GROMACS .gro file of C-alpha atoms in nm:
model
  511
    1MET     CA    1   0.734   2.860   2.423
    2THR     CA    2   0.504   2.561   2.380
    3ASP     CA    3   0.462   2.417   2.033
    4PRO     CA    4   0.086   2.423   1.957
    5SER     CA    5   0.119   2.076   1.812
    6THR     CA    6   0.258   1.939   2.138
    7PRO     CA    7  -0.005   1.788   2.368
    8THR     CA    8   0.024   1.883   2.732
    9GLU     CA    9  -0.100   1.713   3.045
   10SER     CA   10  -0.421   1.920   3.029
   11ALA     CA   11  -0.497   1.756   2.694
   12ALA     CA   12  -0.619   1.447   2.881
   13PRO     CA   13  -0.955   1.557   3.032
   14PRO     CA   14  -1.170   1.342   3.258
   15ALA     CA   15  -1.312   1.052   3.060
   16GLY     CA   16  -1.673   1.163   3.019
   17LEU     CA   17  -1.935   0.991   2.807
   18ALA     CA   18  -1.851   1.198   2.498
   19VAL     CA   19  -1.485   1.097   2.521
   20TRP     CA   20  -1.575   0.729   2.546
   21ILE     CA   21  -1.817   0.746   2.252
   22CYS     CA   22  -1.552   0.923   2.045
   23PHE     CA   23  -1.293   0.664   2.139
   24LEU     CA   24  -1.523   0.374   2.050
   25ALA     CA   25  -1.583   0.534   1.711
   26MET     CA   26  -1.208   0.559   1.658
   27CYS     CA   27  -1.170   0.191   1.756
   28LEU     CA   28  -1.440   0.102   1.504
   29GLY     CA   29  -1.242   0.273   1.228
   30MET     CA   30  -0.924   0.091   1.329
   31PHE     CA   31  -1.112  -0.239   1.347
   32MET     CA   32  -1.239  -0.199   0.990
   33ALA     CA   33  -0.888  -0.116   0.865
   34ILE     CA   34  -0.736  -0.428   1.024
   35LEU     CA   35  -1.033  -0.646   0.933
   36ASP     CA   36  -1.003  -0.542   0.569
   37ILE     CA   37  -0.678  -0.733   0.529
   38GLN     CA   38  -0.821  -1.060   0.658
   39ILE     CA   39  -1.160  -1.059   0.487
   40VAL     CA   40  -0.993  -0.997   0.151
   41VAL     CA   41  -0.717  -1.258   0.180
   42THR     CA   42  -0.959  -1.550   0.208
   43SER     CA   43  -1.155  -1.431  -0.095
   44LEU     CA   44  -0.877  -1.351  -0.341
   45PRO     CA   45  -0.981  -1.632  -0.581
   46ALA     CA   46  -1.332  -1.484  -0.610
   47ILE     CA   47  -1.189  -1.138  -0.682
   48ALA     CA   48  -0.944  -1.281  -0.937
   49GLN     CA   49  -1.222  -1.459  -1.120
   50ALA     CA   50  -1.452  -1.154  -1.122
   51LEU     CA   51  -1.186  -0.913  -1.253
   52ASP     CA   52  -1.000  -1.165  -1.469
   53ILE     CA   53  -0.674  -1.119  -1.280
   54PRO     CA   54  -0.399  -1.381  -1.342
   55ASP     CA   55  -0.311  -1.595  -1.041
   56ASN     CA   56   0.053  -1.483  -1.043
   57ARG     CA   57  -0.051  -1.118  -0.994
   58MET     CA   58  -0.330  -1.163  -0.744
   59SER     CA   59  -0.111  -1.157  -0.434
   60TRP     CA   60  -0.025  -0.795  -0.514
   61VAL     CA   61  -0.376  -0.696  -0.410
   62GLN     CA   62  -0.264  -0.779  -0.055
   63THR     CA   63   0.102  -0.682  -0.089
   64ALA     CA   64   0.015  -0.332  -0.213
   65TYR     CA   65  -0.202  -0.272   0.093
   66LEU     CA   66   0.059  -0.407   0.336
   67ILE     CA   67   0.344  -0.202   0.186
   68ALA     CA   68   0.142   0.120   0.205
   69GLU     CA   69   0.030   0.037   0.558
   70VAL     CA   70   0.379  -0.033   0.691
   71ILE     CA   71   0.507   0.295   0.540
   72ALA     CA   72   0.223   0.494   0.695
   73ILE     CA   73   0.260   0.361   1.049
   74PRO     CA   74   0.599   0.521   1.135
   75LEU     CA   75   0.493   0.849   0.970
   76THR     CA   76   0.185   0.879   1.191
   77GLY     CA   77   0.369   1.060   1.470
   78LEU     CA   78   0.486   1.334   1.232
   79LEU     CA   79   0.143   1.362   1.069
   80THR     CA   80  -0.020   1.387   1.412
   81ARG     CA   81   0.204   1.681   1.502
   82ALA     CA   82   0.113   1.848   1.175
   83LEU     CA   83  -0.263   1.784   1.168
   84SER     CA   84  -0.352   1.703   1.533
   85LEU     CA   85  -0.496   1.372   1.647
   86ARG     CA   86  -0.849   1.466   1.547
   87GLY     CA   87  -0.753   1.613   1.210
   88LEU     CA   88  -0.537   1.319   1.104
   89PHE     CA   89  -0.795   1.063   1.213
   90LEU     CA   90  -1.074   1.234   1.016
   91ILE     CA   91  -0.858   1.261   0.703
   92ALA     CA   92  -0.728   0.904   0.731
   93LEU     CA   93  -1.067   0.741   0.795
   94SER     CA   94  -1.241   0.947   0.527
   95THR     CA   95  -0.971   0.850   0.279
   96PHE     CA   96  -0.992   0.484   0.384
   97THR     CA   97  -1.370   0.485   0.336
   98LEU     CA   98  -1.349   0.647  -0.008
   99ALA     CA   99  -1.070   0.410  -0.113
  100SER     CA  100  -1.284   0.114  -0.002
  101SER     CA  101  -1.559   0.234  -0.236
  102ALA     CA  102  -1.300   0.270  -0.514
  103CYS     CA  103  -1.188  -0.091  -0.456
  104ALA     CA  104  -1.547  -0.211  -0.492
  105LEU     CA  105  -1.584  -0.017  -0.818
  106ALA     CA  106  -1.250  -0.134  -0.963
  107THR     CA  107  -1.270  -0.272  -1.315
  108GLY     CA  108  -0.932  -0.444  -1.333
  109PHE     CA  109  -0.598  -0.518  -1.170
  110GLU     CA  110  -0.446  -0.171  -1.202
  111SER     CA  111  -0.741   0.022  -1.061
  112LEU     CA  112  -0.783  -0.225  -0.774
  113VAL     CA  113  -0.415  -0.212  -0.673
  114ALA     CA  114  -0.411   0.170  -0.694
  115ALA     CA  115  -0.712   0.189  -0.463
  116ARG     CA  116  -0.555  -0.065  -0.227
  117ILE     CA  117  -0.240   0.149  -0.196
  118VAL     CA  118  -0.445   0.450  -0.089
  119GLN     CA  119  -0.656   0.233   0.138
  120GLY     CA  120  -0.348   0.077   0.299
  121PHE     CA  121  -0.176   0.409   0.370
  122ALA     CA  122  -0.490   0.557   0.526
  123GLY     CA  123  -0.559   0.240   0.724
  124GLY     CA  124  -0.201   0.229   0.850
  125CYS     CA  125  -0.245   0.569   1.016
  126LEU     CA  126  -0.553   0.456   1.209
  127ILE     CA  127  -0.379   0.187   1.417
  128PRO     CA  128  -0.122   0.401   1.605
  129LEU     CA  129  -0.370   0.689   1.626
  130VAL     CA  130  -0.608   0.481   1.837
  131PHE     CA  131  -0.335   0.368   2.075
  132SER     CA  132  -0.208   0.727   2.100
  133SER     CA  133  -0.558   0.844   2.191
  134VAL     CA  134  -0.558   0.615   2.495
  135PHE     CA  135  -0.282   0.824   2.654
  136LEU     CA  136  -0.382   1.162   2.506
  137MET     CA  137  -0.759   1.153   2.572
  138PHE     CA  138  -0.786   0.960   2.899
  139PRO     CA  139  -0.656   1.011   3.252
  140LYS     CA  140  -0.439   0.735   3.392
  141SER     CA  141  -0.729   0.576   3.581
  142SER     CA  142  -0.914   0.505   3.255
  143GLN     CA  143  -0.618   0.407   3.037
  144GLY     CA  144  -0.630   0.038   3.132
  145ALA     CA  145  -0.989  -0.005   3.016
  146ALA     CA  146  -0.927   0.200   2.701
  147THR     CA  147  -0.615   0.000   2.615
  148THR     CA  148  -0.811  -0.322   2.660
  149ILE     CA  149  -1.083  -0.210   2.420
  150ALA     CA  150  -0.830  -0.096   2.160
  151GLY     CA  151  -0.625  -0.412   2.203
  152ALA     CA  152  -0.926  -0.639   2.180
  153MET     CA  153  -1.038  -0.470   1.858
  154ALA     CA  154  -0.686  -0.493   1.714
  155VAL     CA  155  -0.646  -0.867   1.776
  156LEU     CA  156  -1.008  -0.967   1.715
  157ALA     CA  157  -1.000  -0.840   1.358
  158PRO     CA  158  -0.748  -1.100   1.230
  159THR     CA  159  -0.943  -1.373   1.410
  160LEU     CA  160  -1.289  -1.277   1.283
  161GLY     CA  161  -1.172  -1.175   0.935
  162PRO     CA  162  -1.181  -1.519   0.770
  163THR     CA  163  -1.533  -1.584   0.903
  164ILE     CA  164  -1.671  -1.251   0.787
  165GLY     CA  165  -1.488  -1.270   0.453
  166GLY     CA  166  -1.611  -1.623   0.386
  167TYR     CA  167  -1.969  -1.531   0.473
  168ILE     CA  168  -1.970  -1.220   0.253
  169THR     CA  169  -1.816  -1.404  -0.042
  170GLU     CA  170  -2.060  -1.695  -0.021
  171THR     CA  171  -2.369  -1.483   0.049
  172TYR     CA  172  -2.311  -1.166  -0.152
  173SER     CA  173  -2.061  -1.053  -0.416
  174TRP     CA  174  -1.689  -0.979  -0.377
  175MET     CA  175  -1.760  -0.603  -0.392
  176TRP     CA  176  -1.917  -0.619  -0.045
  177LEU     CA  177  -1.579  -0.715   0.097
  178PHE     CA  178  -1.496  -0.346   0.048
  179LEU     CA  179  -1.838  -0.184   0.070
  180VAL     CA  180  -1.881  -0.325   0.421
  181ASN     CA  181  -1.634  -0.055   0.533
  182VAL     CA  182  -1.844   0.237   0.409
  183GLY     CA  183  -2.125   0.246   0.666
  184PRO     CA  184  -1.905   0.210   0.976
  185GLY     CA  185  -1.653   0.449   0.824
  186VAL     CA  186  -1.908   0.725   0.769
  187LEU     CA  187  -2.052   0.672   1.118
  188ALA     CA  188  -1.711   0.692   1.284
  189VAL     CA  189  -1.615   1.006   1.088
  190VAL     CA  190  -1.933   1.186   1.196
  191VAL     CA  191  -1.894   1.088   1.562
  192VAL     CA  192  -1.526   1.185   1.581
  193ALA     CA  193  -1.588   1.513   1.396
  194PHE     CA  194  -1.837   1.622   1.662
  195LEU     CA  195  -1.691   1.470   1.979
  196ALA     CA  196  -1.311   1.452   1.944
  197PRO     CA  197  -1.109   1.711   2.142
  198ARG     CA  198  -1.011   1.998   1.915
  199GLU     CA  199  -0.642   2.085   1.898
  200ARG     CA  200  -0.440   2.299   1.665
  201GLY     CA  201  -0.198   2.127   1.435
  202CYS     CA  202   0.136   2.275   1.336
  203TRP     CA  203   0.166   2.299   0.959
  204GLY     CA  204   0.519   2.425   1.001
  205VAL     CA  205   0.619   2.064   1.065
  206VAL     CA  206   0.533   1.982   0.702
  207TRP     CA  207   0.781   2.236   0.567
  208ARG     CA  208   1.057   2.091   0.784
  209ILE     CA  209   1.008   1.731   0.669
  210ASP     CA  210   1.328   1.553   0.571
  211TRP     CA  211   1.209   1.411   0.240
  212ILE     CA  212   1.530   1.216   0.190
  213ALA     CA  213   1.463   1.032   0.517
  214VAL     CA  214   1.102   0.972   0.410
  215GLY     CA  215   1.225   0.835   0.077
  216CYS     CA  216   1.473   0.603   0.248
  217LEU     CA  217   1.200   0.484   0.484
  218ALA     CA  218   0.955   0.415   0.200
  219ILE     CA  219   1.212   0.241  -0.020
  220GLY     CA  220   1.349   0.034   0.269
  221LEU     CA  221   1.013  -0.087   0.398
  222THR     CA  222   0.889  -0.160   0.044
  223ALA     CA  223   1.201  -0.364  -0.031
  224LEU     CA  224   1.161  -0.550   0.300
  225GLU     CA  225   0.796  -0.638   0.237
  226ILE     CA  226   0.865  -0.768  -0.115
  227THR     CA  227   1.170  -0.959   0.009
  228LEU     CA  228   0.961  -1.130   0.276
  229LYS     CA  229   0.693  -1.207   0.018
  230GLU     CA  230   0.923  -1.359  -0.245
  231GLY     CA  231   1.197  -1.513  -0.030
  232PRO     CA  232   1.018  -1.825   0.099
  233GLN     CA  233   0.924  -1.949  -0.249
  234GLN     CA  234   1.198  -1.809  -0.472
  235GLY     CA  235   1.487  -1.860  -0.229
  236TRP     CA  236   1.652  -1.607   0.001
  237LEU     CA  237   1.983  -1.602  -0.188
  238THR     CA  238   1.833  -1.557  -0.535
  239ALA     CA  239   1.666  -1.271  -0.722
  240PRO     CA  240   1.458  -1.082  -0.634
  241ALA     CA  241   1.498  -1.152  -0.260
  242LEU     CA  242   1.875  -1.097  -0.228
  243PRO     CA  243   1.900  -0.769  -0.426
  244LEU     CA  244   1.596  -0.633  -0.245
  245ALA     CA  245   1.746  -0.729   0.091
  246VAL     CA  246   2.056  -0.526   0.000
  247ILE     CA  247   1.836  -0.230  -0.097
  248PHE     CA  248   1.656  -0.261   0.236
  249LEU     CA  249   1.982  -0.253   0.430
  250LEU     CA  250   2.120   0.046   0.240
  251ALA     CA  251   1.794   0.242   0.263
  252SER     CA  252   1.764   0.162   0.633
  253LEU     CA  253   2.119   0.281   0.695
  254GLY     CA  254   2.042   0.606   0.511
  255PHE     CA  255   1.724   0.655   0.712
  256LEU     CA  256   1.906   0.582   1.038
  257VAL     CA  257   2.183   0.832   0.965
  258ARG     CA  258   1.942   1.108   0.857
  259SER     CA  259   1.712   1.053   1.155
  260LEU     CA  260   1.986   1.057   1.418
  261ARG     CA  261   2.146   1.371   1.275
  262SER     CA  262   1.821   1.565   1.236
  263GLY     CA  263   1.696   1.803   1.504
  264ASP     CA  264   1.337   1.732   1.390
  265PRO     CA  265   1.343   1.371   1.263
  266VAL     CA  266   1.063   1.209   1.067
  267VAL     CA  267   1.057   0.930   1.327
  268ASN     CA  268   1.196   0.984   1.676
  269LEU     CA  269   1.436   0.689   1.700
  270GLN     CA  270   1.577   0.829   2.024
  271LEU     CA  271   1.275   0.672   2.193
  272PHE     CA  272   1.464   0.344   2.177
  273GLY     CA  273   1.700   0.499   2.429
  274GLU     CA  274   1.418   0.466   2.685
  275ARG     CA  275   1.478   0.124   2.833
  276ASN     CA  276   1.115   0.028   2.895
  277PHE     CA  277   1.008   0.149   2.551
  278ALA     CA  278   1.287  -0.049   2.385
  279VAL     CA  279   1.200  -0.365   2.581
  280ALA     CA  280   0.828  -0.330   2.506
  281SER     CA  281   0.902  -0.273   2.137
  282VAL     CA  282   1.104  -0.595   2.119
  283ILE     CA  283   0.816  -0.775   2.293
  284SER     CA  284   0.577  -0.619   2.041
  285PHE     CA  285   0.796  -0.746   1.757
  286LEU     CA  286   0.803  -1.100   1.897
  287PHE     CA  287   0.430  -1.085   1.969
  288GLY     CA  288   0.367  -0.988   1.608
  289ILE     CA  289   0.558  -1.295   1.494
  290GLY     CA  290   0.341  -1.520   1.709
  291LEU     CA  291   0.006  -1.348   1.652
  292PHE     CA  292   0.009  -1.315   1.274
  293SER     CA  293   0.185  -1.647   1.215
  294ALA     CA  294  -0.066  -1.836   1.431
  295VAL     CA  295  -0.358  -1.701   1.227
  296TYR     CA  296  -0.173  -1.782   0.904
  297LEU     CA  297  -0.079  -2.135   1.012
  298MET     CA  298  -0.433  -2.222   1.118
  299ALA     CA  299  -0.577  -2.094   0.793
  300MET     CA  300  -0.318  -2.284   0.588
  301PHE     CA  301  -0.373  -2.611   0.775
  302LEU     CA  302  -0.752  -2.593   0.770
  303GLY     CA  303  -0.757  -2.497   0.404
  304LEU     CA  304  -0.489  -2.722   0.256
  305VAL     CA  305  -0.504  -3.025   0.487
  306ARG     CA  306  -0.864  -3.024   0.609
  307HIS     CA  307  -1.000  -2.864   0.286
  308HIS     CA  308  -1.238  -2.630   0.468
  309ASP     CA  309  -1.388  -2.330   0.287
  310PRO     CA  310  -1.322  -1.976   0.419
  311LEU     CA  311  -1.639  -1.965   0.627
  312ALA     CA  312  -1.566  -2.299   0.795
  313ILE     CA  313  -1.208  -2.188   0.864
  314GLY     CA  314  -1.334  -1.871   1.027
  315LEU     CA  315  -1.581  -2.059   1.247
  316VAL     CA  316  -1.302  -2.282   1.380
  317MET     CA  317  -1.077  -1.983   1.445
  318MET     CA  318  -1.345  -1.787   1.633
  319VAL     CA  319  -1.251  -1.976   1.948
  320THR     CA  320  -0.942  -1.757   1.986
  321GLY     CA  321  -1.146  -1.439   1.954
  322ILE     CA  322  -1.409  -1.551   2.204
  323SER     CA  323  -1.136  -1.647   2.449
  324GLN     CA  324  -0.985  -1.298   2.412
  325LEU     CA  325  -1.318  -1.128   2.480
  326ILE     CA  326  -1.380  -1.336   2.793
  327THR     CA  327  -1.027  -1.273   2.920
  328ALA     CA  328  -1.018  -0.898   2.856
  329PRO     CA  329  -1.210  -0.776   3.167
  330ALA     CA  330  -0.990  -0.984   3.397
  331VAL     CA  331  -0.676  -0.846   3.230
  332VAL     CA  332  -0.801  -0.489   3.289
  333GLN     CA  333  -0.836  -0.556   3.661
  334LEU     CA  334  -0.502  -0.732   3.682
  335GLU     CA  335  -0.335  -0.450   3.491
  336LEU     CA  336  -0.442  -0.203   3.761
  337ARG     CA  337  -0.297  -0.414   4.041
  338VAL     CA  338  -0.003  -0.615   3.904
  339ASP     CA  339   0.333  -0.504   3.763
  340ALA     CA  340   0.318  -0.485   3.383
  341ARG     CA  341   0.640  -0.686   3.361
  342LEU     CA  342   0.490  -0.978   3.552
  343LEU     CA  343   0.172  -0.973   3.341
  344THR     CA  344   0.378  -0.959   3.022
  345ALA     CA  345   0.590  -1.253   3.140
  346ALA     CA  346   0.274  -1.450   3.214
  347GLY     CA  347   0.138  -1.361   2.872
  348LEU     CA  348   0.452  -1.471   2.691
  349ALA     CA  349   0.460  -1.801   2.883
  350ILE     CA  350   0.090  -1.873   2.826
  351PHE     CA  351   0.101  -1.775   2.458
  352SER     CA  352   0.412  -1.989   2.409
  353ALA     CA  353   0.236  -2.284   2.572
  354GLY     CA  354  -0.070  -2.234   2.349
  355LEU     CA  355   0.150  -2.234   2.039
  356ALA     CA  356   0.335  -2.546   2.153
  357MET     CA  357   0.005  -2.728   2.218
  358SER     CA  358  -0.063  -2.713   1.843
  359GLY     CA  359   0.273  -2.872   1.761
  360TRP     CA  360   0.137  -3.229   1.770
  361GLN     CA  361  -0.136  -3.218   1.507
  362THR     CA  362  -0.226  -3.505   1.275
  363PRO     CA  363  -0.389  -3.484   0.931
  364THR     CA  364  -0.727  -3.546   1.100
  365THR     CA  365  -0.692  -3.268   1.359
  366ASP     CA  366  -0.991  -3.033   1.353
  367TYR     CA  367  -1.212  -2.818   1.574
  368GLU     CA  368  -1.211  -3.037   1.885
  369GLU     CA  369  -0.833  -3.083   1.893
  370MET     CA  370  -0.778  -2.713   1.816
  371PHE     CA  371  -1.017  -2.587   2.084
  372TRP     CA  372  -0.796  -2.579   2.395
  373PRO     CA  373  -0.480  -2.456   2.223
  374GLN     CA  374  -0.687  -2.163   2.093
  375VAL     CA  375  -0.830  -2.092   2.439
  376VAL     CA  376  -0.481  -2.082   2.589
  377ARG     CA  377  -0.352  -1.862   2.306
  378GLY     CA  378  -0.646  -1.623   2.347
  379ILE     CA  379  -0.560  -1.570   2.713
  380GLY     CA  380  -0.192  -1.520   2.633
  381ILE     CA  381  -0.268  -1.277   2.351
  382MET     CA  382  -0.449  -1.030   2.577
  383LEU     CA  383  -0.169  -1.044   2.832
  384CYS     CA  384   0.090  -0.990   2.558
  385LEU     CA  385  -0.091  -0.686   2.417
  386ILE     CA  386  -0.221  -0.473   2.702
  387PRO     CA  387   0.062  -0.467   2.963
  388PRO     CA  388   0.341  -0.411   2.706
  389THR     CA  389   0.147  -0.115   2.565
  390ARG     CA  390   0.155   0.052   2.906
  391LEU     CA  391   0.521  -0.048   2.946
  392ALA     CA  392   0.599   0.124   2.615
  393LEU     CA  393   0.385   0.437   2.634
  394GLY     CA  394   0.277   0.477   2.995
  395LYS     CA  395   0.585   0.670   3.110
  396LEU     CA  396   0.641   0.881   2.798
  397ASP     CA  397   0.555   1.249   2.819
  398MET     CA  398   0.248   1.325   2.611
  399ALA     CA  399   0.442   1.505   2.339
  400ARG     CA  400   0.623   1.181   2.253
  401VAL     CA  401   0.323   0.947   2.269
  402PRO     CA  402   0.230   0.975   1.895
  403ASP     CA  403   0.584   0.884   1.784
  404GLY     CA  404   0.603   0.612   2.048
  405SER     CA  405   0.271   0.460   1.942
  406ALA     CA  406   0.378   0.462   1.577
  407LEU     CA  407   0.707   0.283   1.647
  408PHE     CA  408   0.549   0.038   1.891
  409ASN     CA  409   0.282  -0.064   1.640
  410LEU     CA  410   0.532  -0.074   1.354
  411MET     CA  411   0.737  -0.329   1.546
  412ARG     CA  412   0.434  -0.556   1.581
  413ASN     CA  413   0.351  -0.532   1.210
  414LEU     CA  414   0.712  -0.594   1.108
  415GLY     CA  415   0.717  -0.894   1.340
  416GLY     CA  416   0.406  -1.023   1.169
  417ALA     CA  417   0.558  -0.986   0.822
  418ILE     CA  418   0.881  -1.156   0.925
  419GLY     CA  419   0.692  -1.426   1.114
  420ILE     CA  420   0.479  -1.519   0.814
  421ALA     CA  421   0.790  -1.527   0.592
  422MET     CA  422   0.966  -1.749   0.846
  423THR     CA  423   0.662  -1.975   0.866
  424ASP     CA  424   0.635  -1.995   0.488
  425THR     CA  425   1.004  -2.086   0.467
  426ILE     CA  426   0.954  -2.373   0.713
  427LEU     CA  427   0.650  -2.500   0.521
  428TRP     CA  428   0.814  -2.477   0.177
  429GLN     CA  429   1.145  -2.632   0.282
  430ARG     CA  430   1.030  -2.897   0.528
  431THR     CA  431   0.721  -3.032   0.351
  432PRO     CA  432   0.916  -3.199   0.065
  433HIS     CA  433   1.155  -3.349   0.320
  434HIS     CA  434   0.871  -3.506   0.517
  435ALA     CA  435   0.700  -3.625   0.199
  436ASP     CA  436   1.017  -3.810   0.094
  437ALA     CA  437   1.052  -3.964   0.440
  438PHE     CA  438   0.689  -4.080   0.444
  439GLY     CA  439   0.727  -4.224   0.095
  440ARG     CA  440   1.031  -4.431   0.194
  441LYS     CA  441   0.860  -4.563   0.507
  442LEU     CA  442   0.545  -4.658   0.319
  443MET     CA  443   0.752  -4.839   0.057
  444ALA     CA  444   0.912  -5.032   0.343
  445GLY     CA  445   0.566  -5.128   0.471
  446ASP     CA  446   0.575  -4.920   0.793
  447VAL     CA  447   0.234  -4.967   0.955
  448GLU     CA  448   0.260  -4.671   1.197
  449THR     CA  449   0.342  -4.436   0.912
  450ALA     CA  450   0.047  -4.568   0.712
  451LYS     CA  451  -0.186  -4.503   1.007
  452PHE     CA  452  -0.058  -4.146   1.051
  453VAL     CA  453  -0.077  -4.068   0.681
  454GLY     CA  454  -0.418  -4.234   0.644
  455VAL     CA  455  -0.317  -4.490   0.383
  456PRO     CA  456  -0.523  -4.813   0.406
  457LEU     CA  457  -0.303  -5.095   0.531
  458ASP     CA  458  -0.401  -5.317   0.239
  459LEU     CA  459  -0.228  -5.070   0.006
  460LEU     CA  460   0.110  -5.125   0.168
  461PRO     CA  461   0.336  -5.315  -0.072
  462PRO     CA  462   0.436  -5.670   0.025
  463SER     CA  463   0.791  -5.724   0.142
  464GLY     CA  464   1.022  -5.671  -0.155
  465GLY     CA  465   0.728  -5.571  -0.379
  466ALA     CA  466   0.641  -5.244  -0.548
  467PRO     CA  467   0.309  -5.056  -0.529
  468SER     CA  468   0.099  -5.017  -0.840
  469SER     CA  469   0.067  -4.681  -1.011
  470GLN     CA  470  -0.296  -4.671  -0.898
  471ASP     CA  471  -0.195  -4.718  -0.534
  472ILE     CA  472   0.069  -4.446  -0.565
  473ALA     CA  473  -0.187  -4.204  -0.714
  474MET     CA  474  -0.425  -4.278  -0.427
  475ALA     CA  475  -0.160  -4.236  -0.159
  476GLN     CA  476   0.009  -3.923  -0.298
  477PRO     CA  477  -0.241  -3.658  -0.175
  478LEU     CA  478  -0.250  -3.826   0.166
  479VAL     CA  479   0.130  -3.818   0.185
  480GLU     CA  480   0.138  -3.452   0.085
  481ALA     CA  481  -0.121  -3.360   0.349
  482ALA     CA  482   0.069  -3.553   0.616
  483ALA     CA  483   0.397  -3.390   0.514
  484LEU     CA  484   0.241  -3.043   0.534
  485THR     CA  485   0.102  -3.136   0.876
  486MET     CA  486   0.449  -3.226   1.002
  487ALA     CA  487   0.598  -2.904   0.864
  488THR     CA  488   0.314  -2.710   1.026
  489ASN     CA  489   0.389  -2.877   1.360
  490GLU     CA  490   0.751  -2.772   1.333
  491ALA     CA  491   0.644  -2.416   1.262
  492TRP     CA  492   0.420  -2.416   1.571
  493LEU     CA  493   0.709  -2.529   1.789
  494VAL     CA  494   0.947  -2.271   1.643
  495LEU     CA  495   0.692  -1.998   1.717
  496ALA     CA  496   0.657  -2.127   2.072
  497GLY     CA  497   1.035  -2.100   2.114
  498VAL     CA  498   1.036  -1.743   1.979
  499MET     CA  499   0.769  -1.635   2.226
  500ALA     CA  500   0.949  -1.807   2.514
  501ALA     CA  501   1.267  -1.620   2.420
  502GLY     CA  502   1.080  -1.297   2.487
  503LEU     CA  503   1.093  -1.381   2.858
  504LEU     CA  504   1.467  -1.313   2.852
  505VAL     CA  505   1.410  -0.963   2.715
  506LEU     CA  506   1.191  -0.867   3.010
  507PHE     CA  507   1.483  -0.882   3.250
  508ALA     CA  508   1.602  -0.551   3.104
  509ALA     CA  509   1.278  -0.367   3.193
  510ARG     CA  510   1.257  -0.130   3.489
  511ASN     CA  511   0.976  -0.096   3.738
   0.00000   0.00000   0.00000
């Protein structure tokens, strides 16, 4: 007997106009959920000032969202079985829209963080839902174009976020960072409510939920997110990072045991037994490291070294997004004609090259020097997103697509969290080392070092002499910027190596 919650092949009708309009509305909702993270992060100081939030607590406005999001993503498959694709999307987007309004109306730290938790959980459901809809709503002939649209929206949001956030903060008030979600959210809810295919959910799934497994999943992912947040600055072998890492490992072990023993697991981990899905998930994880870390590194460099405001940072970073948009149609055509493994290999190689091209920056590097590396990365990003999605989900039967989409997208988000933590660790540990090295060379009168750092040659101390305190004060910020530049370059090259390593994983994929 067929479970009413299980989609069948007939659930993917011909892609008529109504289906495409519905899908675009769903992509709009996902875009707003992903964009919300980026437009807020560049404007945290403005929010802190408006709500009188201490600096040492402000990062929790982002962390609360990210923790809720990463918990929601793996649960999306189960919730889809219970509520149907249409039902879950309408509930999630409606909740996200209402929570966005609550964020705008927040009067202090507690109310803002509470609203962000709800917003993050609802937004986390939207991402895998959209990628599931590609394979549940479209026939195979239309899946390439649909995947491209969903992928472009997913990767454009982090690129455009700083620009939009900077513009809103400078032109309007901080509340519009959240209110900007309301109009598109309402529009998307109305469109999906009328046009989305109607399917019955299976509420019986809810009564069979393994709440112990859910608890282990929530505790483990929360501990991991906080560990990755605190580890780079506080130290990985000190509190709170080390105890939280132990909690993560124990909770993950508990979740793994419960899931593998259950006949109806919260998350279908047996999908990793499918070779192509496992390979694509590893690629998704590595891609997340490169994608999120690249955005983070550019924002850090342009803000701390070049001293650009959020709007200027966003305008520089738009090159990547424009490159992605231009590349997308060509990738769709290639995806129909070329083996997904070859396209993924090309994407990894191109993305790795684009990351490596940024590994030779100087403290004066800006838009012109960043242009071509961004173009190359934009091309690589589209090739790293679209073909691996088909590799992961294209051969799954439709009943397993929701769980597969949830796990596939979770791997990318986990990669992003780990990548940013890895990048932060490089910046925090290597910057002081480079600053000391630059200081010693300047004291020795090294002309090449002075030129790189930007210290006027007449400030170099004479042989055997010592610089004045005034000269030291003038040179110190230049030395710090140059040291951060060198650490940033090292991070770029490490990321390039990580992406190149993904090429080795592809050998395990099947045609």
